[in-house]
Short mmCIF file of C-alpha atoms and ligand atoms in Angstrom, two decimals:
data_model
loop_
_atom_site.label_atom_id
_atom_site.label_comp_id
_atom_site.label_asym_id
_atom_site.label_seq_id
_atom_site.Cartn_x
_atom_site.Cartn_y
_atom_site.Cartn_z
CA MET A 978 -33.96 74.78 33.92
CA ASP A 979 -33.60 78.33 34.91
CA LYS A 980 -36.80 80.04 36.36
CA ARG A 981 -37.90 83.42 37.76
CA ILE A 982 -40.13 83.33 40.92
CA VAL A 983 -41.88 86.30 42.37
CA LEU A 984 -42.12 85.87 45.76
CA LEU A 985 -44.98 87.66 47.54
CA PRO A 986 -44.88 87.29 51.02
CA GLY A 987 -47.30 89.69 52.01
CA ASP A 988 -48.65 89.61 55.77
CA GLY A 989 -48.52 87.89 59.33
CA ILE A 990 -47.28 84.58 58.83
CA GLY A 991 -46.73 85.10 55.09
CA GLN A 992 -43.19 86.11 55.82
CA GLU A 993 -42.42 82.76 57.83
CA VAL A 994 -43.82 80.28 55.70
CA MET A 995 -42.65 82.12 52.61
CA LYS A 996 -38.73 81.31 53.90
CA GLY A 997 -39.61 77.43 54.62
CA ALA A 998 -40.87 77.41 50.86
CA CYS A 999 -37.72 78.95 49.18
CA GLN A 1000 -35.64 76.85 51.16
CA VAL A 1001 -37.21 73.82 49.88
CA LEU A 1002 -37.19 75.08 46.70
CA ASN A 1003 -33.38 75.56 47.16
CA ALA A 1004 -32.97 71.93 48.24
CA VAL A 1005 -34.99 71.02 45.16
CA ALA A 1006 -32.95 72.97 42.86
CA GLU A 1007 -29.72 71.67 44.12
CA ARG A 1008 -30.48 67.87 43.72
CA TYR A 1009 -31.81 68.36 40.32
CA ASN A 1010 -29.59 70.93 38.81
CA HIS A 1011 -32.28 73.66 38.17
CA SER A 1012 -31.76 77.31 38.71
CA PHE A 1013 -34.30 79.20 40.53
CA SER A 1014 -34.00 83.21 41.11
CA PHE A 1015 -36.18 84.99 43.31
CA ASP A 1016 -37.62 88.12 43.35
CA THR A 1017 -39.49 89.35 46.49
CA GLN A 1018 -42.05 92.16 46.14
CA LYS A 1019 -44.95 94.11 47.97
CA ILE A 1020 -48.44 93.02 48.20
CA GLY A 1021 -51.52 93.28 50.86
CA GLY A 1022 -51.06 95.51 53.96
CA GLU A 1023 -47.11 95.51 53.98
CA ALA A 1024 -48.01 97.53 50.86
CA ILE A 1025 -50.34 99.57 51.55
CA ASP A 1026 -48.44 100.67 54.69
CA SER A 1027 -44.92 101.25 52.91
CA GLU A 1028 -46.42 102.00 48.93
CA GLY A 1029 -50.20 103.43 49.92
CA THR A 1030 -51.38 100.69 47.67
CA PRO A 1031 -52.25 97.44 48.35
CA LEU A 1032 -50.68 96.33 44.94
CA PRO A 1033 -47.86 98.27 43.66
CA GLU A 1034 -46.98 98.76 39.96
CA GLU A 1035 -43.48 97.67 40.41
CA THR A 1036 -45.17 93.86 42.07
CA VAL A 1037 -47.71 93.95 38.97
CA ALA A 1038 -44.35 94.34 36.58
CA ALA A 1039 -42.79 91.92 38.00
CA CYS A 1040 -45.37 89.51 38.51
CA HIS A 1041 -45.67 89.64 34.23
CA ASN A 1042 -42.12 89.17 33.85
CA ALA A 1043 -42.07 85.87 35.63
CA ASP A 1044 -42.34 82.03 35.33
CA ALA A 1045 -44.82 82.04 38.43
CA VAL A 1046 -45.69 83.71 41.65
CA LEU A 1047 -45.43 82.52 45.21
CA LEU A 1048 -47.73 84.25 47.40
CA GLY A 1049 -48.29 83.82 51.38
CA ALA A 1050 -50.97 85.49 53.06
CA VAL A 1051 -52.68 88.94 53.18
CA GLY A 1052 -54.71 90.71 55.49
CA GLY A 1053 -54.87 91.25 59.37
CA PRO A 1054 -56.87 93.51 61.70
CA GLN A 1055 -54.81 96.96 61.24
CA TRP A 1056 -56.26 97.64 57.77
CA ASP A 1057 -59.75 96.14 58.27
CA GLN A 1058 -61.16 99.64 59.05
CA ASN A 1059 -59.61 100.76 55.60
CA PRO A 1060 -62.04 101.61 52.76
CA PRO A 1061 -62.19 99.33 50.05
CA HIS A 1062 -59.29 100.37 47.69
CA LEU A 1063 -57.20 100.54 50.59
CA ARG A 1064 -58.20 96.70 51.56
CA PRO A 1065 -55.22 94.04 51.65
CA GLU A 1066 -57.52 91.61 49.69
CA LYS A 1067 -57.47 94.13 46.93
CA GLY A 1068 -53.94 93.57 46.37
CA LEU A 1069 -54.61 89.63 46.10
CA LEU A 1070 -57.87 90.11 43.63
CA GLY A 1071 -55.83 92.45 41.68
CA ILE A 1072 -53.33 90.22 41.05
CA ARG A 1073 -55.29 87.10 39.91
CA LYS A 1074 -57.16 89.70 37.53
CA GLU A 1075 -54.05 91.28 36.45
CA LEU A 1076 -52.26 88.05 35.35
CA GLY A 1077 -55.84 86.28 34.01
CA LEU A 1078 -55.53 83.65 36.69
CA PHE A 1079 -58.92 82.47 35.77
CA ALA A 1080 -59.05 78.77 37.58
CA ASN A 1081 -58.21 78.05 40.91
CA LEU A 1082 -57.35 74.67 41.94
CA ARG A 1083 -57.74 73.39 45.86
CA PRO A 1084 -57.28 69.79 46.38
CA VAL A 1085 -58.29 68.44 49.59
CA LYS A 1086 -56.47 65.52 50.79
CA GLY A 1087 -56.41 64.45 54.50
CA PHE A 1088 -53.28 62.48 56.26
CA LYS A 1089 -54.33 59.45 57.83
CA ASN A 1090 -52.51 60.15 60.92
CA LEU A 1091 -53.75 63.67 61.32
CA LEU A 1092 -57.64 62.69 60.53
CA ASP A 1093 -58.22 62.93 64.57
CA ALA A 1094 -58.05 67.02 64.14
CA SER A 1095 -60.99 66.77 61.73
CA PRO A 1096 -64.41 67.88 63.06
CA LEU A 1097 -65.95 65.28 61.64
CA LYS A 1098 -65.81 61.42 62.39
CA GLU A 1099 -62.82 59.37 60.90
CA GLU A 1100 -65.02 56.91 59.05
CA VAL A 1101 -66.78 59.89 57.55
CA VAL A 1102 -63.55 61.96 56.39
CA GLU A 1103 -61.05 59.24 55.66
CA ASN A 1104 -61.74 58.83 52.15
CA SER A 1105 -61.67 62.22 51.27
CA ASP A 1106 -59.68 63.21 48.19
CA LEU A 1107 -61.03 66.20 46.03
CA LEU A 1108 -60.17 68.66 44.28
CA ILE A 1109 -62.26 72.07 44.05
CA VAL A 1110 -61.62 73.75 40.34
CA ARG A 1111 -63.18 77.50 41.36
CA GLU A 1112 -63.76 80.17 38.47
CA LEU A 1113 -61.44 82.98 39.90
CA THR A 1114 -61.41 86.00 37.60
CA GLY A 1115 -65.15 86.70 36.97
CA GLY A 1116 -68.70 86.20 38.59
CA LEU A 1117 -70.03 88.00 41.47
CA TYR A 1118 -66.56 89.41 42.45
CA PHE A 1119 -65.99 91.48 39.52
CA GLY A 1120 -69.14 91.73 37.90
CA GLU A 1121 -70.63 95.15 36.82
CA PRO A 1122 -72.21 97.20 38.26
CA SER A 1123 -71.54 96.72 41.59
CA GLY A 1124 -71.19 99.30 44.87
CA ARG A 1125 -73.52 101.91 46.60
CA SER A 1126 -75.71 104.50 45.86
CA ALA A 1127 -74.59 107.88 46.04
CA ASP A 1128 -77.27 108.36 49.34
CA GLY A 1129 -75.96 104.85 50.70
CA GLU A 1130 -79.23 103.36 50.95
CA THR A 1131 -78.92 100.89 47.81
CA VAL A 1132 -76.37 98.33 46.91
CA VAL A 1133 -75.82 96.08 43.99
CA ASP A 1134 -73.23 93.42 43.25
CA THR A 1135 -73.44 91.58 39.40
CA LEU A 1136 -73.28 88.00 39.02
CA ALA A 1137 -71.81 88.08 35.04
CA TYR A 1138 -70.47 85.36 32.99
CA SER A 1139 -69.79 85.44 29.38
CA ARG A 1140 -69.97 81.69 27.39
CA SER A 1141 -66.60 81.97 27.02
CA GLU A 1142 -65.54 82.27 30.74
CA ILE A 1143 -67.65 79.71 31.53
CA GLU A 1144 -66.11 77.25 28.79
CA ARG A 1145 -62.18 77.62 29.70
CA ILE A 1146 -62.92 77.14 33.35
CA VAL A 1147 -65.20 73.98 32.57
CA GLU A 1148 -62.63 72.52 29.98
CA LYS A 1149 -59.94 73.13 33.04
CA ALA A 1150 -62.03 71.11 35.68
CA PHE A 1151 -62.84 68.02 32.60
CA GLU A 1152 -58.71 67.73 32.21
CA SER A 1153 -58.30 67.81 35.93
CA ALA A 1154 -60.79 65.35 36.33
CA GLN A 1155 -59.54 62.98 33.43
CA VAL A 1156 -55.89 62.77 35.47
CA ARG A 1157 -58.09 61.87 38.72
CA HIS A 1158 -60.36 59.42 39.25
CA LYS A 1159 -63.07 61.01 36.06
CA ARG A 1160 -65.86 62.05 38.26
CA LEU A 1161 -67.13 65.98 37.99
CA THR A 1162 -69.66 67.62 39.39
CA SER A 1163 -70.55 70.93 38.62
CA VAL A 1164 -72.00 72.82 41.24
CA ASP A 1165 -74.33 75.67 40.56
CA LYS A 1166 -77.92 77.29 41.55
CA ALA A 1167 -79.40 76.65 38.40
CA ASN A 1168 -83.41 76.50 39.98
CA VAL A 1169 -82.65 80.27 40.39
CA LEU A 1170 -79.56 82.17 38.69
CA ALA A 1171 -79.63 82.89 34.85
CA SER A 1172 -75.73 82.60 35.15
CA SER A 1173 -75.95 79.13 36.34
CA GLN A 1174 -78.45 78.00 33.61
CA LEU A 1175 -76.24 79.27 31.05
CA TRP A 1176 -73.02 76.85 33.25
CA ARG A 1177 -74.95 74.00 32.65
CA GLU A 1178 -75.86 74.39 29.19
CA VAL A 1179 -71.93 74.82 28.81
CA VAL A 1180 -71.12 71.65 31.15
CA GLU A 1181 -73.66 69.49 28.97
CA GLU A 1182 -71.97 70.52 25.41
CA LYS A 1183 -68.44 70.36 26.89
CA LYS A 1184 -69.26 66.54 28.10
CA ALA A 1185 -68.99 65.05 24.59
CA SER A 1186 -65.39 65.69 24.27
CA TYR A 1187 -64.52 64.21 27.40
CA PRO A 1188 -66.33 60.67 27.23
CA ASP A 1189 -63.94 59.07 29.63
CA VAL A 1190 -65.19 61.51 32.50
CA SER A 1191 -68.56 61.16 34.26
CA VAL A 1192 -70.49 64.28 35.09
CA GLU A 1193 -73.25 65.57 37.28
CA HIS A 1194 -74.73 68.64 38.51
CA MET A 1195 -75.69 69.55 41.78
CA LEU A 1196 -77.04 72.91 43.51
CA VAL A 1197 -74.97 74.77 45.88
CA ASP A 1198 -77.04 74.16 49.10
CA ALA A 1199 -76.97 70.64 48.23
CA ALA A 1200 -73.35 70.46 47.45
CA ALA A 1201 -72.84 72.26 51.02
CA MET A 1202 -74.55 69.63 52.67
CA LYS A 1203 -73.01 66.77 50.97
CA LEU A 1204 -69.45 67.62 51.57
CA ILE A 1205 -69.84 67.01 55.10
CA THR A 1206 -72.11 64.28 55.04
CA GLN A 1207 -69.94 62.15 52.45
CA PRO A 1208 -67.04 64.46 51.74
CA GLY A 1209 -65.65 60.57 50.00
CA TYR A 1210 -68.42 61.30 47.24
CA PHE A 1211 -66.68 64.06 45.23
CA ASP A 1212 -63.82 63.47 42.82
CA VAL A 1213 -63.67 67.48 40.97
CA ILE A 1214 -65.79 69.64 41.67
CA VAL A 1215 -66.55 72.98 39.48
CA THR A 1216 -67.65 76.28 40.13
CA GLU A 1217 -68.62 80.01 40.02
CA ASN A 1218 -66.28 82.16 41.89
CA MET A 1219 -68.04 82.85 45.20
CA PHE A 1220 -69.75 79.48 45.26
CA GLY A 1221 -65.92 78.18 44.99
CA ASP A 1222 -64.78 80.59 48.01
CA ILE A 1223 -67.49 79.39 50.20
CA LEU A 1224 -66.95 75.29 49.40
CA SER A 1225 -63.45 75.51 49.30
CA ASP A 1226 -63.17 77.20 53.38
CA GLU A 1227 -65.60 74.30 54.00
CA ALA A 1228 -64.03 71.77 52.49
CA SER A 1229 -60.69 72.73 53.77
CA VAL A 1230 -61.38 72.09 57.11
CA LEU A 1231 -62.93 68.54 56.48
CA THR A 1232 -59.55 66.86 57.12
CA GLY A 1233 -58.79 68.73 60.11
CA SER A 1234 -55.41 70.43 58.37
CA LEU A 1235 -56.30 73.47 57.27
CA GLY A 1236 -52.59 74.36 57.70
CA MET A 1237 -51.54 72.05 55.04
CA LEU A 1238 -53.57 72.75 51.96
CA PRO A 1239 -51.92 74.25 48.88
CA SER A 1240 -53.76 76.14 45.66
CA ALA A 1241 -52.96 77.07 42.55
CA SER A 1242 -54.60 80.20 40.59
CA VAL A 1243 -53.52 79.41 36.77
CA ARG A 1244 -54.29 80.19 33.25
CA ALA A 1245 -53.83 78.39 29.99
CA ASP A 1246 -49.99 79.26 29.44
CA GLY A 1247 -49.19 77.45 32.69
CA VAL A 1248 -48.07 80.78 34.18
CA GLY A 1249 -49.40 80.51 37.64
CA LEU A 1250 -49.71 81.65 41.28
CA TYR A 1251 -49.62 79.49 44.34
CA GLU A 1252 -50.43 80.14 47.74
CA PRO A 1253 -51.64 78.19 50.89
CA VAL A 1254 -55.37 78.24 51.60
CA HIS A 1255 -55.03 79.62 55.25
CA GLY A 1256 -54.88 83.15 55.83
CA SER A 1257 -52.15 85.68 57.95
CA ALA A 1258 -53.49 84.13 61.06
CA PRO A 1259 -51.47 87.77 62.72
CA ASP A 1260 -52.14 86.35 66.27
CA ILE A 1261 -49.18 83.75 65.52
CA ALA A 1262 -47.07 85.79 63.28
CA GLY A 1263 -43.40 85.81 64.18
CA HIS A 1264 -43.78 83.10 67.20
CA ASN A 1265 -42.41 80.17 65.08
CA LYS A 1266 -45.78 78.58 65.37
CA ALA A 1267 -47.00 78.95 61.55
CA ASN A 1268 -47.47 75.50 59.56
CA PRO A 1269 -44.97 76.18 56.63
CA LEU A 1270 -46.39 73.15 54.92
CA ALA A 1271 -49.36 74.25 53.05
CA MET A 1272 -46.91 77.26 51.35
CA ILE A 1273 -44.56 74.38 50.49
CA LEU A 1274 -47.02 72.35 48.91
CA SER A 1275 -48.03 75.18 47.11
CA ALA A 1276 -44.66 75.35 45.68
CA ALA A 1277 -44.51 71.69 44.98
CA MET A 1278 -48.16 72.61 42.62
CA MET A 1279 -45.70 75.04 41.31
CA LEU A 1280 -43.22 72.75 40.40
CA LYS A 1281 -46.00 70.84 38.40
CA HIS A 1282 -48.32 72.89 37.19
CA SER A 1283 -45.99 75.85 35.89
CA PHE A 1284 -42.59 74.04 35.30
CA ASP A 1285 -43.82 70.56 34.62
CA MET A 1286 -41.17 69.33 36.88
CA ASN A 1287 -43.47 66.27 37.89
CA GLU A 1288 -40.53 64.13 39.47
CA GLU A 1289 -39.61 67.21 41.59
CA ALA A 1290 -43.30 67.77 43.05
CA GLN A 1291 -43.48 64.49 43.64
CA GLU A 1292 -40.11 64.43 45.60
CA VAL A 1293 -41.58 67.63 47.61
CA GLU A 1294 -44.97 65.94 48.65
CA THR A 1295 -43.38 62.73 49.65
CA ALA A 1296 -41.19 64.55 51.48
CA VAL A 1297 -44.00 66.32 53.38
CA ARG A 1298 -46.08 63.14 53.71
CA GLU A 1299 -43.28 61.14 55.52
CA VAL A 1300 -42.44 63.72 57.77
CA VAL A 1301 -45.84 63.93 59.00
CA GLU A 1302 -46.41 60.39 59.19
CA ALA A 1303 -43.31 60.11 61.23
CA GLY A 1304 -45.24 62.18 63.72
CA TYR A 1305 -44.14 65.54 63.46
CA HIS A 1306 -46.79 68.43 63.47
CA THR A 1307 -46.95 72.34 64.10
CA SER A 1308 -48.94 73.25 66.98
CA ASP A 1309 -51.95 74.44 64.70
CA LEU A 1310 -52.69 70.49 64.60
CA ASP A 1311 -54.71 69.32 67.51
CA VAL A 1312 -53.54 65.74 66.78
CA LYS A 1313 -53.37 63.14 69.86
CA ASP A 1314 -49.90 61.72 69.20
CA GLY A 1315 -46.61 63.01 67.60
CA VAL A 1316 -44.44 65.83 68.47
CA SER A 1317 -45.37 69.51 68.07
CA ILE A 1318 -42.52 71.49 66.28
CA GLY A 1319 -42.26 75.20 64.95
CA THR A 1320 -42.21 76.91 61.60
CA THR A 1321 -38.40 76.36 61.65
CA GLU A 1322 -38.28 72.98 62.63
CA MET A 1323 -40.64 71.59 60.31
CA THR A 1324 -38.72 73.40 57.20
CA LYS A 1325 -35.53 71.92 57.80
CA LYS A 1326 -37.45 68.34 58.20
CA VAL A 1327 -38.55 68.79 54.97
CA VAL A 1328 -35.49 70.14 53.47
CA GLU A 1329 -33.57 67.11 55.09
CA HIS A 1330 -35.86 64.65 53.58
CA ILE A 1331 -34.97 66.12 50.24
CA SER A 1332 -31.28 66.69 50.55
CA SER A 1333 -30.73 63.21 52.31
CA GLN A 1334 -32.23 61.54 48.70
CA ASP A 1335 -29.21 63.24 46.94
CA ALA A 1336 -26.50 60.63 46.98
CA THR A 1337 -28.67 57.79 45.57
CA HIS A 1338 -30.11 60.36 42.88
CA ASN A 1339 -26.85 61.01 41.95
CA ILE A 1340 -26.13 57.02 41.82
CA MET A 1341 -29.26 56.46 39.77
CA ARG A 1342 -28.05 59.49 37.38
CA CYS A 1343 -24.47 58.35 36.77
CA TYR A 1344 -26.02 55.01 35.76
CA ALA A 1345 -28.91 56.23 33.66
C1 IPM B 2899 -59.84 83.09 49.20
C2 IPM B 2899 -59.84 84.59 49.88
C3 IPM B 2899 -59.91 85.52 48.94
C4 IPM B 2899 -61.37 85.37 48.21
C5 IPM B 2899 -60.16 86.93 49.74
C6 IPM B 2899 -59.15 87.21 50.67
C7 IPM B 2899 -60.62 87.92 48.85
O1 IPM B 2899 -61.16 84.10 50.69
O2 IPM B 2899 -58.44 83.00 48.41
O3 IPM B 2899 -60.62 81.90 49.11
O4 IPM B 2899 -62.39 85.54 48.39
O5 IPM B 2899 -61.31 84.66 46.76
MG1 MG B 2900 -61.86 82.21 50.50
#
């Protein structure tokens, strides 16, 4: 299969981890006889520096023509004082909105031998395996009016949703629950917010179409507590943009392996943007220290969600898991045992794992 992939490495460690993902995708292409073409474009701080905007038109046009987009990370201290329209994050928010990527999927699952890097007791986190489905193109991030009054003394942000915006994300969450453990928790603040009251109504209406999924509603403050006291309780969480932003960062540190967590931002037709949950980590950029596994696992999510290449995605996930279980990790992980290796070495281990299956795979194909 031929697929066009736009690469947006962005800032900081984005460049290094993106290299890792490409090498892994090349290994997948070779093994499974696919052809992936890569088109690298600018976003975030590097685009501000060279083009004067965090999201150049050329980048937007390339993404519109792509089958999927991979993004490294955006941001860094050198742009922190920039005015709002010249901040790297604007590039990320802009491309999500431009492409209409309304569903952000953030799976959190621990690796057994990394659990001692978790800030929680091992027995609390060991069974965590959850997916946050965050609404990504509406809510508090994009509602109008927003901004500051002329005298600078008053500010406003608006949490707005239409029924159809809620419906499509809730449907996505029910579908996700159907292929997991069939438990959906809808998180809101319905005791206070009108937007949450409509959210609840929609979830209640939709549940009849997914009788195999059990649903409950939970207030966002209670959900924040439950995530750290009993993370194993959750299967799929669906929630508004800002709540999802906060809860997904909370969830991402549960298992102690933030550097391993991928995410997908998708729309109904399968086009998607895939990025690690971690940021640009400017302090370690360029030192071959970054953990490439979140980016590599994001590429695996792309294979699955955008290209329907389930076997290939599974292969990448297995390679990552086996390399980690063999005791290799990058220095971001504070684990007692194992061997600490660099970005390029970690990438190489995963690539070798995928390529080494070549011979067996070909034999199987000959007999198939
Ligand atoms: C995320 C990030 C972004 C967000 C920022 C960088 C705008 O925190 O992807 O979670 O809030 O969506
Ligand atoms: Mg965030």
